[in-house]
Amino acid sequence: MTSDSKSVSSSASSRRDGTPSEPNGSIVPSSSSGDFMSFFKGILSFTGDLSSLTCPSFLLNGISLLEYGAHWSDYPHVLAEITKATDSAERMKLVARWFVSTLYGSYNKRVAESNTGEKKPFNPILGEQFLASWNDEDFGETKFVCEQVSHHPPVSAIYFENAQAGIYGSGHFSQKSKFKGTTMKVVQEGRVTLRMKNTDEIYCLTLPNLNICSILTGKPFLEMSDTTYIRSSKGYSAEFQWQTKAWFYGEYHKFTGKIFTDAAQTYVSGAGEQDVLFALKGKWVADSYAVDQKTGAESVLFDVNAQPSADIVIKPVDQQSEIESRRVWQKVSEALTSGNYDVASREKTAIEEKQRALRRERAESSAEWKPSLFTWIDDANDEKAVKDCYAYLFSAKESVGSGSWVFNDSPHHAAHKPTPQASGTQTPSDAFSTAQSSVV
């Protein structure tokens, strides 16, 4: 077993106080403070999507954004235990628990464990893939695959499944960012759809928006903002309201929410037909609770500190295909680790220039690029339960979009006519191969 400080995994010794204010350590080397201020002034005056800007190498964390999607499976037993629910209300509560379990790794773990600010991940290249798995004593193997299905705009598609438990999910996400004052506002567009083989119930999720705070101090960290929703095909809903800290008072990372039934076809805040079953509260970086509205009984929804996330299994870099994330960015990551930012910049530029050349070649030959592992399905062409769930959610949050990227080897895709894939380096079966792996 090897240890990797850049890994999406965690260990039992990870620091999880769950209540950080600001990280103590700056992400800006003292020798680069002038360059940082010049970059910061530039982004303050930039009017477009900030993801298109070139970031100085000393602000990069050495990880592809594609790897972040693996945090949807950080706690594979929490995902698998959803299938143990015996009714829709309990099942929605377990889906809400699983959703909260994905947040710490996605948005806080890197800061909490390093006590330094959040750095920027690499923008994945078109067709880049990240493959991983987790093993659980009770529920067996959970598998994960992610592919960059679009570069302009950048879109990452994910799929995860636990065959033993009979649960699987797919989704996609992209980000649009801009500055408001000294805080970067990130709107996350996309969705996640969760399914189980022991029930015909489908769960559809929107994504949280983010605030990146304390950038000017060189100690940036993430806060959740706005509202996130979950909708089931049986009329159960969950709502999470993320509470950002006020300037002079309050606490970071708190949320409130509810699980309720709603017979309406579209979401209306506080509508009369909503019957609240559970009230939700807590900190998504620490402990959270569900309160039964009939009995008043309070139970733990999820506790980050109670246990470490599972060890992630990834092939060694030398066994990965040329399109897999850690092989794509290997030289850049190695240079960042050694503090050689000039080399990191040159290697990163070489990757980007190669991608620009490939785009020019496709444009000149009128060749259409298609993902290897995922196929787009419009809601209008999807099954009625999916269509209805996302119509409900779209009325609450338009960033959920109007279609889904579906993994080609998933049971969901099997219900649709497969679309031939024009390009790419792997087949779906290759993505879930059992080649020798390492735990990091």
Coordinates of C-alpha atoms in Angstrom, one line a residue:
M1 CA 0.0 0.0 0.0
T2 CA 1.4 3.4 -0.9
S3 CA 0.5 6.8 0.4
D4 CA -0.2 9.8 -1.9
S5 CA -0.8 13.2 -0.4
K6 CA -2.6 14.2 -3.6
S7 CA -4.9 11.2 -3.6
V8 CA -8.7 11.5 -3.3
S9 CA -8.6 8.8 -0.6
S10 CA -8.1 9.4 3.1
S11 CA -6.7 7.4 6.0
A12 CA -7.7 6.8 9.7
S13 CA -5.2 9.4 10.8
S14 CA -6.7 12.2 8.8
R15 CA -7.4 15.4 10.7
R16 CA -11.2 15.8 10.8
D17 CA -12.0 18.5 13.3
G18 CA -14.8 19.5 10.9
T19 CA -15.0 23.1 12.1
P20 CA -12.3 25.1 10.3
S21 CA -12.6 28.8 10.0
E22 CA -9.7 29.7 7.7
P23 CA -6.7 27.4 6.9
N24 CA -3.5 28.6 8.6
G25 CA -1.1 28.0 5.7
S26 CA -1.0 30.1 2.6
I27 CA -0.9 28.4 -0.9
V28 CA 1.3 31.2 -2.2
P29 CA 5.1 30.7 -1.9
S30 CA 6.8 33.8 -0.4
S31 CA 8.9 34.1 -3.6
S32 CA 5.7 34.3 -5.7
S33 CA 3.7 36.9 -3.8
G34 CA 4.1 39.5 -6.5
D35 CA 3.0 37.1 -9.2
F36 CA 0.0 36.2 -7.1
M37 CA -1.1 39.8 -6.6
S38 CA -0.7 40.4 -10.4
F39 CA -2.8 37.3 -11.1
F40 CA -5.5 38.3 -8.6
K41 CA -5.8 41.9 -10.0
G42 CA -6.2 40.3 -13.4
I43 CA -9.1 38.0 -12.4
L44 CA -10.9 40.9 -10.6
S45 CA -11.1 42.8 -13.9
F46 CA -11.9 39.7 -16.0
T47 CA -15.5 39.6 -17.2
G48 CA -15.8 36.0 -18.7
D49 CA -15.9 32.6 -17.1
L50 CA -12.8 32.4 -14.9
S51 CA -12.2 28.7 -15.8
S52 CA -10.8 29.9 -19.1
L53 CA -7.9 31.8 -17.5
T54 CA -4.4 30.3 -17.2
C55 CA -3.5 29.8 -13.5
P56 CA 0.1 30.2 -12.3
S57 CA 1.6 26.8 -11.6
F58 CA 2.2 27.5 -7.9
L59 CA -1.6 27.7 -7.4
L60 CA -2.2 24.2 -8.9
N61 CA -2.8 21.2 -6.6
G62 CA -1.5 18.5 -8.9
I63 CA -4.9 16.7 -9.3
S64 CA -7.2 16.6 -12.3
L65 CA -10.7 17.9 -11.7
L66 CA -11.9 14.6 -13.0
E67 CA -10.7 12.9 -9.8
Y68 CA -13.0 15.0 -7.7
G69 CA -16.0 13.0 -9.0
A70 CA -14.8 9.9 -7.2
H71 CA -15.9 11.5 -3.9
W72 CA -19.4 10.4 -4.8
S73 CA -18.2 7.0 -3.6
D74 CA -16.0 7.9 -0.6
Y75 CA -18.2 5.8 1.7
P76 CA -19.3 2.8 -0.4
H77 CA -21.1 1.2 2.5
V78 CA -23.3 4.3 2.9
L79 CA -24.2 4.1 -0.7
A80 CA -24.9 0.3 -0.5
E81 CA -27.0 0.6 2.7
I82 CA -29.6 2.6 0.8
T83 CA -30.8 -0.7 -0.6
K84 CA -31.7 -2.0 2.9
A85 CA -34.6 0.5 3.3
T86 CA -38.0 -1.0 3.4
D87 CA -40.1 2.0 2.4
S88 CA -39.8 5.2 0.4
A89 CA -39.5 7.6 3.3
E90 CA -36.6 5.7 4.9
R91 CA -35.0 5.2 1.5
M92 CA -35.0 9.0 0.9
K93 CA -33.5 9.5 4.3
L94 CA -30.6 7.2 3.4
V95 CA -30.2 8.9 0.0
A96 CA -29.9 12.2 1.9
R97 CA -27.3 10.6 4.2
W98 CA -25.3 9.3 1.3
F99 CA -25.4 12.8 -0.4
V100 CA -24.1 14.5 2.7
S101 CA -21.3 11.9 2.9
T102 CA -20.0 12.9 -0.5
L103 CA -19.5 16.6 0.5
Y104 CA -16.6 16.5 2.9
G105 CA -14.2 14.9 0.4
S106 CA -15.5 17.0 -2.5
Y107 CA -15.2 20.4 -0.9
N108 CA -13.3 20.4 2.4
K109 CA -11.0 17.4 2.8
R110 CA -8.0 18.9 1.1
V111 CA -8.0 22.0 3.3
A112 CA -8.8 20.1 6.5
E113 CA -6.0 17.6 6.1
S114 CA -3.3 20.0 4.9
N115 CA -4.4 23.1 6.9
T116 CA -3.5 25.2 3.8
G117 CA -5.8 26.8 1.3
E118 CA -7.6 25.1 -1.6
K119 CA -5.6 25.0 -4.8
K120 CA -6.9 24.8 -8.4
P121 CA -7.1 21.4 -10.1
F122 CA -6.1 20.7 -13.7
N123 CA -8.7 21.3 -16.3
P124 CA -9.2 17.8 -17.8
I125 CA -8.4 17.3 -21.5
L126 CA -11.1 16.1 -23.8
G127 CA -11.7 12.4 -23.5
E128 CA -9.6 12.1 -20.3
Q129 CA -10.7 9.2 -18.0
F130 CA -10.3 8.4 -14.3
L131 CA -11.1 4.9 -13.1
A132 CA -11.2 3.6 -9.5
S133 CA -12.8 1.2 -7.1
W134 CA -13.3 0.6 -3.4
N135 CA -13.6 -2.7 -1.4
D136 CA -16.0 -3.2 1.5
E137 CA -16.1 -6.2 3.8
D138 CA -19.9 -6.3 3.8
F139 CA -20.8 -5.0 0.3
G140 CA -17.9 -6.0 -1.9
E141 CA -16.6 -3.8 -4.7
T142 CA -17.8 -0.4 -5.7
K143 CA -16.6 0.7 -9.1
F144 CA -16.2 4.2 -10.5
V145 CA -15.5 5.7 -14.0
C146 CA -15.3 9.3 -15.1
E147 CA -14.8 10.8 -18.6
Q148 CA -14.4 14.3 -19.8
V149 CA -17.1 14.4 -22.4
S150 CA -16.8 18.0 -23.4
H151 CA -14.0 20.6 -23.2
H152 CA -15.9 23.8 -24.4
P153 CA -17.9 24.0 -22.1
P154 CA -16.0 21.6 -19.8
V155 CA -18.3 18.7 -18.7
S156 CA -17.3 15.6 -16.7
A157 CA -19.5 12.5 -16.7
I158 CA -19.4 10.0 -13.9
Y159 CA -20.7 6.5 -13.2
F160 CA -20.5 4.3 -10.1
E161 CA -22.0 1.0 -9.2
N162 CA -22.0 -1.7 -6.5
A163 CA -23.2 -4.9 -8.3
Q164 CA -23.5 -6.9 -5.0
A165 CA -25.8 -4.4 -3.4
G166 CA -27.6 -3.7 -6.7
I167 CA -27.2 0.1 -6.8
Y168 CA -25.7 2.4 -9.4
G169 CA -25.7 6.0 -10.4
S170 CA -24.6 8.3 -13.2
G171 CA -24.2 12.0 -13.5
H172 CA -22.3 15.0 -15.0
F173 CA -21.1 18.3 -13.8
S174 CA -19.6 21.5 -15.0
Q175 CA -18.7 24.8 -13.4
K176 CA -19.1 28.5 -14.3
S177 CA -17.3 31.0 -12.1
K178 CA -17.1 34.7 -11.6
F179 CA -16.0 37.2 -8.9
K180 CA -18.3 39.0 -6.6
G181 CA -16.4 41.3 -4.3
T182 CA -13.4 39.2 -3.2
T183 CA -15.3 35.9 -3.3
M184 CA -15.5 33.6 -6.3
K185 CA -19.0 32.4 -7.0
V186 CA -19.1 29.0 -8.7
V187 CA -22.4 27.7 -10.3
Q188 CA -22.4 24.0 -10.7
E189 CA -24.5 22.7 -13.6
G190 CA -25.5 19.1 -13.9
R191 CA -27.2 16.3 -12.1
V192 CA -26.8 12.8 -10.6
T193 CA -29.4 10.0 -11.0
L194 CA -29.4 7.1 -8.6
R195 CA -31.1 3.7 -9.2
M196 CA -31.5 0.4 -7.4
K197 CA -32.3 -3.0 -8.7
N198 CA -34.6 -4.0 -5.8
T199 CA -37.0 -1.1 -6.4
D200 CA -38.3 0.9 -9.4
E201 CA -37.8 4.1 -7.5
I202 CA -35.4 6.6 -9.1
Y203 CA -33.6 9.5 -7.2
C204 CA -32.5 12.6 -9.0
L205 CA -30.2 15.2 -7.5
T206 CA -29.1 18.8 -8.3
L207 CA -25.7 20.1 -7.4
P208 CA -24.6 22.6 -4.8
N209 CA -23.2 26.0 -5.8
L210 CA -20.0 27.1 -4.1
N211 CA -18.3 30.2 -2.7
I212 CA -14.5 30.3 -2.7
C213 CA -13.6 32.5 0.2
S214 CA -10.3 34.2 1.4
I215 CA -8.6 34.2 -1.9
L216 CA -6.9 37.6 -1.3
T217 CA -5.2 36.2 1.8
G218 CA -3.8 33.2 -0.1
K219 CA -5.8 30.8 2.1
P220 CA -8.9 30.0 0.0
F221 CA -11.5 27.5 1.1
L222 CA -15.0 26.5 -0.1
E223 CA -18.4 27.2 1.3
M224 CA -21.6 25.7 0.0
S225 CA -24.3 28.2 -1.1
D226 CA -27.9 28.4 -2.2
T227 CA -30.1 25.2 -2.2
T228 CA -29.7 21.6 -3.4
Y229 CA -32.7 19.3 -4.1
I230 CA -33.3 15.6 -4.3
R231 CA -36.5 14.2 -5.9
S232 CA -37.7 10.6 -6.0
S233 CA -40.0 9.2 -8.6
K234 CA -42.5 8.3 -5.8
G235 CA -43.1 11.9 -4.8
Y236 CA -40.6 12.2 -2.0
S237 CA -38.2 15.2 -1.9
A238 CA -35.3 16.5 0.1
E239 CA -34.1 20.1 0.3
F240 CA -30.8 21.4 1.7
Q241 CA -30.3 25.1 2.4
W242 CA -26.6 25.9 2.7
Q243 CA -25.9 28.7 5.2
T244 CA -22.9 30.9 4.4
K245 CA -21.2 32.7 7.2
A246 CA -21.9 36.4 7.7
W247 CA -18.9 38.8 7.7
F248 CA -18.7 39.4 11.4
Y249 CA -20.6 36.5 13.0
G250 CA -22.0 33.0 12.6
E251 CA -20.3 29.7 11.7
Y252 CA -19.0 28.1 8.5
H253 CA -20.5 25.1 6.8
K254 CA -23.9 24.8 8.4
F255 CA -27.1 23.7 6.7
T256 CA -30.8 23.1 7.4
G257 CA -33.2 21.1 5.3
K258 CA -36.1 18.8 5.2
I259 CA -37.5 15.6 3.7
F260 CA -41.0 15.8 2.6
T261 CA -43.7 14.5 0.3
D262 CA -44.9 16.6 -2.6
A263 CA -47.6 15.5 -5.0
A264 CA -47.0 18.5 -7.3
Q265 CA -45.5 18.2 -10.8
T266 CA -43.3 21.3 -10.3
Y267 CA -41.5 22.6 -7.2
V268 CA -43.0 25.5 -5.4
S269 CA -41.2 26.7 -2.2
G270 CA -43.4 26.0 0.8
A271 CA -46.3 24.7 -1.2
G272 CA -49.3 23.5 0.8
E273 CA -49.1 19.9 -0.3
Q274 CA -45.7 19.4 1.2
D275 CA -45.8 17.1 4.2
V276 CA -42.5 17.3 6.1
L277 CA -41.3 14.0 7.5
F278 CA -37.8 14.9 8.7
A279 CA -36.1 18.2 9.5
L280 CA -32.3 18.2 8.7
K281 CA -29.6 20.2 10.3
G282 CA -25.9 20.3 11.1
K283 CA -22.5 20.8 9.5
W284 CA -21.7 19.1 6.3
V285 CA -18.0 19.0 7.4
A286 CA -18.8 17.4 10.7
D287 CA -22.0 15.9 12.1
S288 CA -25.6 16.3 10.9
Y289 CA -28.9 15.1 12.2
A290 CA -32.5 14.2 11.1
V291 CA -35.4 15.0 13.3
D292 CA -38.6 12.9 12.9
Q293 CA -41.4 15.5 12.7
K294 CA -44.0 13.1 14.2
T295 CA -42.1 11.8 17.2
G296 CA -39.4 14.5 17.7
A297 CA -36.8 11.8 17.8
E298 CA -33.3 13.0 16.6
S299 CA -30.9 10.6 14.9
V300 CA -27.5 11.1 13.3
L301 CA -27.7 11.6 9.6
F302 CA -24.0 11.5 8.9
D303 CA -20.8 12.1 11.0
V304 CA -17.6 12.8 9.1
N305 CA -15.5 12.1 12.2
A306 CA -17.0 8.7 13.0
Q307 CA -14.9 6.8 10.5
P308 CA -12.4 7.3 7.6
S309 CA -13.5 7.2 4.0
A310 CA -12.6 3.9 2.3
D311 CA -9.3 3.4 0.6
I312 CA -9.4 4.1 -3.1
V313 CA -7.9 1.5 -5.5
I314 CA -6.3 2.9 -8.7
K315 CA -4.0 1.2 -11.2
P316 CA -0.3 2.2 -11.0
V317 CA 0.4 5.0 -13.5
D318 CA 2.6 2.8 -15.7
Q319 CA -0.4 0.5 -16.2
Q320 CA -2.8 3.2 -17.1
S321 CA -3.8 4.1 -20.6
E322 CA -2.4 7.3 -22.1
I323 CA -5.8 9.0 -21.6
E324 CA -6.1 8.3 -17.8
S325 CA -5.8 11.3 -15.5
R326 CA -2.7 10.5 -13.5
R327 CA -0.7 9.5 -16.6
V328 CA -1.9 12.5 -18.6
W329 CA -0.7 14.9 -15.8
Q330 CA 2.2 12.8 -14.4
K331 CA 5.0 15.1 -15.4
V332 CA 3.2 18.2 -14.3
S333 CA 2.3 16.7 -10.9
E334 CA 5.9 15.5 -10.4
A335 CA 7.2 19.0 -11.1
L336 CA 4.7 20.6 -8.7
T337 CA 5.6 18.1 -6.0
S338 CA 9.3 19.0 -6.3
G339 CA 8.5 22.8 -6.4
N340 CA 9.8 23.2 -9.9
Y341 CA 7.1 25.5 -11.2
D342 CA 8.8 26.5 -14.4
V343 CA 9.0 22.8 -15.5
A344 CA 5.4 22.3 -14.4
S345 CA 4.3 25.3 -16.6
R346 CA 6.2 24.0 -19.6
E347 CA 4.8 20.5 -19.3
K348 CA 1.3 21.8 -18.8
T349 CA 1.6 24.1 -21.8
A350 CA 2.8 21.1 -23.9
I351 CA -0.3 19.1 -23.0
E352 CA -2.6 22.1 -23.8
E353 CA -0.8 22.8 -27.1
K354 CA -1.2 19.2 -28.2
Q355 CA -4.9 19.4 -27.5
R356 CA -5.3 22.6 -29.5
A357 CA -3.5 20.9 -32.4
L358 CA -5.9 17.9 -32.2
R359 CA -8.9 20.3 -32.2
R360 CA -7.6 22.0 -35.3
E361 CA -7.1 18.7 -37.1
R362 CA -10.7 17.7 -36.3
A363 CA -12.0 21.0 -37.5
E364 CA -10.0 20.8 -40.8
S365 CA -11.3 17.3 -41.5
S366 CA -14.8 17.9 -40.2
A367 CA -14.3 14.9 -37.8
E368 CA -16.8 14.7 -34.9
W369 CA -15.3 13.6 -31.6
K370 CA -17.5 11.4 -29.4
P371 CA -16.9 10.1 -25.8
S372 CA -15.8 6.4 -25.5
L373 CA -17.7 5.6 -22.3
F374 CA -20.8 7.8 -22.2
T375 CA -23.9 8.7 -24.3
W376 CA -26.1 11.7 -24.1
I377 CA -29.8 11.1 -23.6
D378 CA -32.3 14.0 -23.7
D379 CA -34.9 14.0 -20.9
A380 CA -37.6 14.0 -23.7
N381 CA -36.3 10.6 -24.8
D382 CA -35.7 9.1 -21.4
E383 CA -38.2 7.1 -19.3
K384 CA -41.1 8.9 -17.8
A385 CA -39.9 8.7 -14.2
V386 CA -36.7 10.4 -15.1
K387 CA -38.4 13.0 -17.2
D388 CA -40.9 13.8 -14.5
C389 CA -38.3 14.1 -11.7
Y390 CA -36.1 16.5 -13.6
A391 CA -39.1 18.5 -14.8
Y392 CA -39.9 19.0 -11.1
L393 CA -36.3 19.9 -10.2
F394 CA -35.9 22.2 -13.2
S395 CA -38.6 24.4 -11.8
A396 CA -36.5 24.8 -8.7
K397 CA -33.0 24.9 -10.2
E398 CA -32.5 25.4 -14.0
S399 CA -28.8 24.4 -13.7
V400 CA -30.0 20.7 -13.6
G401 CA -30.3 20.9 -17.4
S402 CA -32.4 18.9 -19.8
G403 CA -30.6 15.6 -20.3
S404 CA -28.1 13.1 -18.9
W405 CA -24.7 11.6 -19.8
V406 CA -25.3 7.8 -19.3
F407 CA -22.5 5.2 -19.0
N408 CA -22.7 2.8 -21.9
D409 CA -22.5 -0.4 -19.8
S410 CA -25.1 0.6 -17.3
P411 CA -28.5 -1.0 -17.0
H412 CA -30.1 2.4 -17.7
H413 CA -28.3 2.6 -21.1
A414 CA -29.3 -1.0 -21.9
A415 CA -32.9 0.2 -22.0
H416 CA -32.0 2.6 -24.9
K417 CA -30.6 1.8 -28.3
P418 CA -26.8 2.0 -28.1
T419 CA -25.2 4.8 -30.1
P420 CA -21.9 3.8 -31.9
Q421 CA -18.9 5.6 -30.5
A422 CA -16.8 7.3 -33.2
S423 CA -13.6 7.7 -31.2
G424 CA -11.8 7.1 -27.9
T425 CA -9.3 4.8 -26.4
Q426 CA -11.3 2.3 -24.2
T427 CA -14.5 0.4 -24.3
P428 CA -16.8 0.4 -21.3
S429 CA -15.7 -3.1 -20.4
D430 CA -12.1 -2.0 -20.5
A431 CA -12.9 0.7 -18.0
F432 CA -14.1 -1.9 -15.5
S433 CA -11.3 -4.3 -16.1
T434 CA -9.6 -6.0 -13.1
A435 CA -6.0 -5.3 -14.0
Q436 CA -3.5 -5.2 -11.2
S437 CA -4.1 -2.1 -9.0
S438 CA -2.6 -0.2 -6.1
V439 CA -4.3 1.2 -3.1
V440 CA -3.4 4.9 -2.5

